[in-house]
Amino acid sequence: MKKVAISIVLTAALLTACGKSGGSMDHSGMTQEAGSTQAGNVQAQFKLSGDKTMPKQDTTITIKIQDKDGKSIDKFDTVHEQQMHFIIVSKDLSFFNHIHPDYKGKGEFTVTTQFPTAGDFKMFADITPTGMGAMNKSQWITVQGDLPVQKPIEPDASLTKVVDGKEVTLSIDHLMAGMELNLNFNIKDAQTKKPVTDLQPYLGAVGHVVILTQDAENYLHVHPTDEKASGPDAKFMTTFPHSGVYKIWGQFQQNGKVFTVPFVVKVP
Ligand SMILES: [Cu+2]
């Protein structure tokens, strides 16, 4: 019985970029500092159904959020329409999944999902316990079976990608570590090259962006700067904590369908 609940205390580095000029209402009244300090007072237990986790099989993940004494934390702010955003990535970051566990009460969330292949995956629970600020808790897990070929994470030569008939160009105003910067996703129809102006709100904003360091150790906090926009530009703000390679996933919605655009950048 290998599959026991694993406690994480104070692991994930909390990296927030909730700039005052960001125009985000999500964290009103909470300072960046409050989030950072409080993260150490919160622990998460991740538990997976079954004795072994196998690829392409339904797996129920239970996440229990507790204070450092093991008492359940019961209240969570709704941020971007959800009480928990849950991200799963493969170790090589080629697989990305963004899902929303159901809140069952008493600090317990559950979600049923599948892992695509064998190998190591990292799960991130992105939460805002009421009064404690935004934070994330994470856990690596191993899915049994033969390892697929790992794809190297290489910075993109071009920051223009075509996904689901959309041509998306990412621009970053100054690619530097340690300072707040703006990311702009410009979205065109890949065929006609016409600007896309009918993006629909996704999770209450123009889009949702997740950024991880190459080793998946750091999960960056990213804020939309103009939540009400509908394209062709979708703007966000973040801070890269140090130089290195980062993977960025932008998620947007048009005609009721969400599309996900990945980019890899090297921050000098
Ligand atoms: Cu989410």
XYZ file of C-alpha atoms and ligand atoms in Angstrom:
269
model
C 0.000 0.000 0.000
C 2.172 2.725 -1.340
C -0.562 5.192 -1.903
C -0.748 7.041 1.371
C -1.639 10.631 1.787
C 1.361 12.846 1.593
C 1.517 16.070 3.459
C 3.160 19.045 1.985
C 4.110 21.760 4.354
C 5.559 24.906 3.036
C 6.968 23.657 -0.198
C 5.667 25.530 -3.148
C 7.108 28.941 -3.471
C 4.396 31.495 -3.749
C 5.081 33.927 -6.472
C 2.579 36.633 -6.822
C 2.446 39.512 -9.144
C -0.696 41.186 -7.930
C 0.365 44.640 -8.972
C -1.671 47.536 -7.716
C -1.980 48.826 -11.242
C -3.241 45.487 -12.447
C -6.885 46.353 -12.086
C -7.663 42.922 -10.725
C -10.374 42.807 -8.127
C -9.671 39.243 -7.108
C -7.305 39.933 -4.339
C -8.652 43.248 -3.150
C -7.651 43.908 0.396
C -4.965 41.288 0.397
C -1.398 42.175 0.024
C 1.235 40.116 -1.648
C 3.002 39.785 1.689
C -0.077 38.361 3.403
C -0.276 35.627 0.801
C 3.354 34.728 1.099
C 3.417 34.513 4.873
C 0.132 32.673 5.171
C 1.133 30.008 2.663
C 3.366 28.522 5.344
C 0.334 28.063 7.598
C -1.540 25.988 5.057
C -0.878 22.412 4.047
C -2.443 20.232 1.393
C -2.809 16.467 1.275
C -3.182 14.924 -2.158
C -4.656 11.448 -2.322
C -5.259 9.397 -5.450
C -7.793 6.595 -5.793
C -6.547 3.054 -6.339
C -3.390 1.332 -5.217
C -1.559 2.373 -8.342
C -2.115 5.218 -10.735
C -2.348 3.938 -14.291
C -2.431 5.884 -17.565
C -5.764 6.425 -19.332
C -7.813 5.304 -16.341
C -10.190 7.380 -14.300
C -8.389 8.522 -11.179
C -10.079 10.456 -8.424
C -7.861 13.003 -6.747
C -8.793 14.257 -3.305
C -7.132 17.393 -2.012
C -7.477 18.256 1.670
C -6.565 21.751 2.740
C -5.608 22.143 6.389
C -3.841 24.547 8.650
C -0.446 23.622 9.990
C -2.030 21.869 12.975
C -4.085 19.612 10.712
C -7.384 21.429 11.233
C -9.421 21.763 8.046
C -9.616 25.153 6.370
C -13.225 25.626 5.343
C -13.551 28.891 3.473
C -12.085 29.734 0.102
C -12.484 32.826 -2.011
C -13.878 32.347 -5.472
C -11.172 33.576 -7.841
C -11.803 33.521 -11.569
C -15.121 31.790 -10.880
C -13.579 28.869 -8.972
C -12.527 28.024 -5.425
C -9.708 25.867 -6.698
C -7.849 25.861 -9.991
C -6.041 22.580 -10.462
C -3.196 22.193 -12.928
C -1.556 18.919 -13.900
C 1.630 18.850 -15.991
C 3.956 16.095 -17.099
C 7.571 16.391 -16.029
C 8.634 17.506 -19.513
C 5.713 20.001 -19.497
C 4.395 18.573 -22.773
C 1.106 17.659 -21.079
C -1.035 20.378 -19.483
C -4.453 20.036 -17.936
C -6.439 22.739 -16.132
C -9.454 21.446 -14.237
C -11.695 22.460 -11.366
C -12.224 20.113 -8.425
C -15.578 20.218 -6.631
C -15.614 21.569 -3.125
C -17.091 18.999 -0.757
C -16.805 21.088 2.405
C -14.428 20.846 5.370
C -11.455 21.753 3.200
C -11.900 18.780 0.875
C -11.911 18.996 -2.914
C -12.244 16.128 -5.387
C -11.872 15.717 -9.117
C -11.784 12.707 -11.421
C -9.390 12.821 -14.335
C -7.001 10.686 -16.375
C -3.261 10.800 -16.854
C -2.314 10.335 -20.512
C 0.876 8.308 -20.094
C 3.176 6.767 -17.523
C 5.760 8.957 -15.850
C 6.007 11.759 -13.353
C 3.359 14.449 -13.154
C 3.029 17.471 -10.953
C -0.283 18.667 -9.575
C -0.853 22.245 -8.443
C -3.811 23.367 -6.348
C -4.244 27.115 -6.731
C -6.365 28.426 -3.857
C -7.187 31.515 -1.832
C -8.223 30.474 1.674
C -10.384 33.361 2.891
C -8.280 35.989 4.574
C -5.017 34.262 3.760
C -4.254 35.387 0.222
C -3.585 33.457 -2.970
C -1.271 30.480 -2.755
C -0.593 27.200 -4.438
C 0.233 23.747 -3.119
C 1.785 21.061 -5.240
C 2.666 17.403 -5.329
C 4.552 15.136 -7.717
C 3.065 11.743 -8.509
C 4.214 8.799 -10.578
C 1.931 7.084 -13.062
C 2.872 3.427 -13.547
C 4.003 1.910 -16.825
C 6.569 2.414 -19.544
C 7.904 5.917 -19.794
C 7.136 7.722 -23.023
C 9.943 9.594 -24.758
C 10.607 12.818 -22.878
C 10.556 15.893 -25.026
C 13.234 18.462 -24.282
C 11.916 21.867 -23.238
C 13.401 24.285 -25.737
C 12.730 28.012 -25.943
C 10.556 28.816 -28.956
C 12.332 30.367 -31.921
C 9.106 32.172 -32.803
C 6.448 33.419 -30.425
C 3.720 32.963 -33.036
C 1.767 29.717 -32.833
C -1.212 28.336 -34.691
C -3.730 26.441 -32.573
C -7.281 25.441 -33.542
C -7.328 27.824 -36.511
C -6.068 30.764 -34.480
C -2.714 32.449 -34.938
C -1.517 33.655 -31.561
C 1.485 35.929 -31.093
C 2.903 36.463 -27.643
C 4.812 39.618 -26.898
C 6.424 40.500 -23.610
C 7.360 44.107 -23.016
C 10.729 43.472 -21.397
C 11.866 39.945 -20.853
C 13.697 40.323 -17.554
C 13.744 38.526 -14.237
C 12.569 40.093 -11.016
C 10.294 42.782 -12.355
C 6.655 43.108 -13.148
C 6.032 42.831 -16.866
C 3.220 42.693 -19.362
C 2.370 39.791 -21.623
C 0.207 40.382 -24.657
C -1.441 37.611 -26.649
C -2.565 38.867 -30.053
C -5.080 36.550 -31.670
C -5.891 36.368 -35.385
C -7.780 33.978 -37.580
C -5.001 31.785 -39.010
C -6.671 31.639 -42.445
C -7.903 35.157 -43.015
C -5.395 36.917 -40.704
C -8.299 38.979 -39.413
C -8.080 39.992 -35.746
C -10.258 37.875 -33.485
C -12.573 40.235 -31.632
C -15.139 37.834 -30.275
C -13.247 36.077 -27.496
C -15.657 35.023 -24.791
C -14.984 35.381 -21.095
C -13.174 32.329 -19.805
C -13.235 31.972 -16.023
C -14.546 35.497 -15.788
C -11.784 37.135 -17.784
C -10.436 37.464 -21.315
C -8.325 34.377 -20.723
C -6.336 32.419 -18.213
C -2.557 32.096 -18.187
C -0.398 29.618 -16.288
C 3.399 29.894 -16.166
C 5.815 27.340 -14.727
C 9.566 27.187 -14.517
C 11.154 24.506 -16.682
C 11.561 22.206 -13.665
C 7.955 22.858 -12.548
C 9.253 24.099 -9.209
C 7.721 27.545 -9.467
C 4.122 28.297 -10.364
C 3.770 31.938 -11.253
C 0.790 34.030 -10.429
C -0.586 35.749 -13.506
C -3.275 38.415 -13.668
C -5.300 39.683 -16.588
C -4.870 43.445 -16.822
C -8.013 44.075 -18.850
C -10.440 41.369 -17.851
C -13.260 42.656 -20.036
C -11.340 42.550 -23.307
C -12.642 40.328 -26.120
C -9.607 40.386 -28.404
C -7.630 40.617 -30.527
C -5.322 41.427 -27.592
C -5.376 39.703 -24.224
C -3.071 41.288 -21.685
C -1.650 39.850 -18.490
C 0.891 40.745 -15.882
C 3.439 38.642 -14.050
C 6.954 38.562 -12.652
C 9.561 35.978 -13.615
C 11.368 35.365 -10.303
C 14.749 34.521 -11.807
C 16.422 33.955 -15.144
C 15.787 30.641 -16.853
C 13.374 28.811 -19.116
C 9.627 29.095 -18.503
C 6.614 27.522 -20.143
C 3.529 29.668 -20.615
C 0.050 28.362 -21.421
C -2.566 30.867 -22.556
C -6.175 29.707 -22.544
C -8.914 31.524 -24.385
C -12.468 30.855 -25.452
C -14.251 31.496 -28.739
C -17.557 30.048 -29.955
C -17.896 28.151 -26.690
C -14.609 26.324 -27.140
C -11.475 26.775 -25.066
C -8.149 26.685 -26.872
C -4.763 26.440 -25.184
C -1.609 27.999 -26.631
C 1.768 26.989 -25.207
C 4.967 29.022 -25.425
C 8.456 28.475 -24.040
C 10.592 31.523 -23.298
C 14.066 32.039 -21.967
C 14.304 34.864 -19.463
C 17.828 36.289 -19.452
Cu -8.953 27.198 -13.218
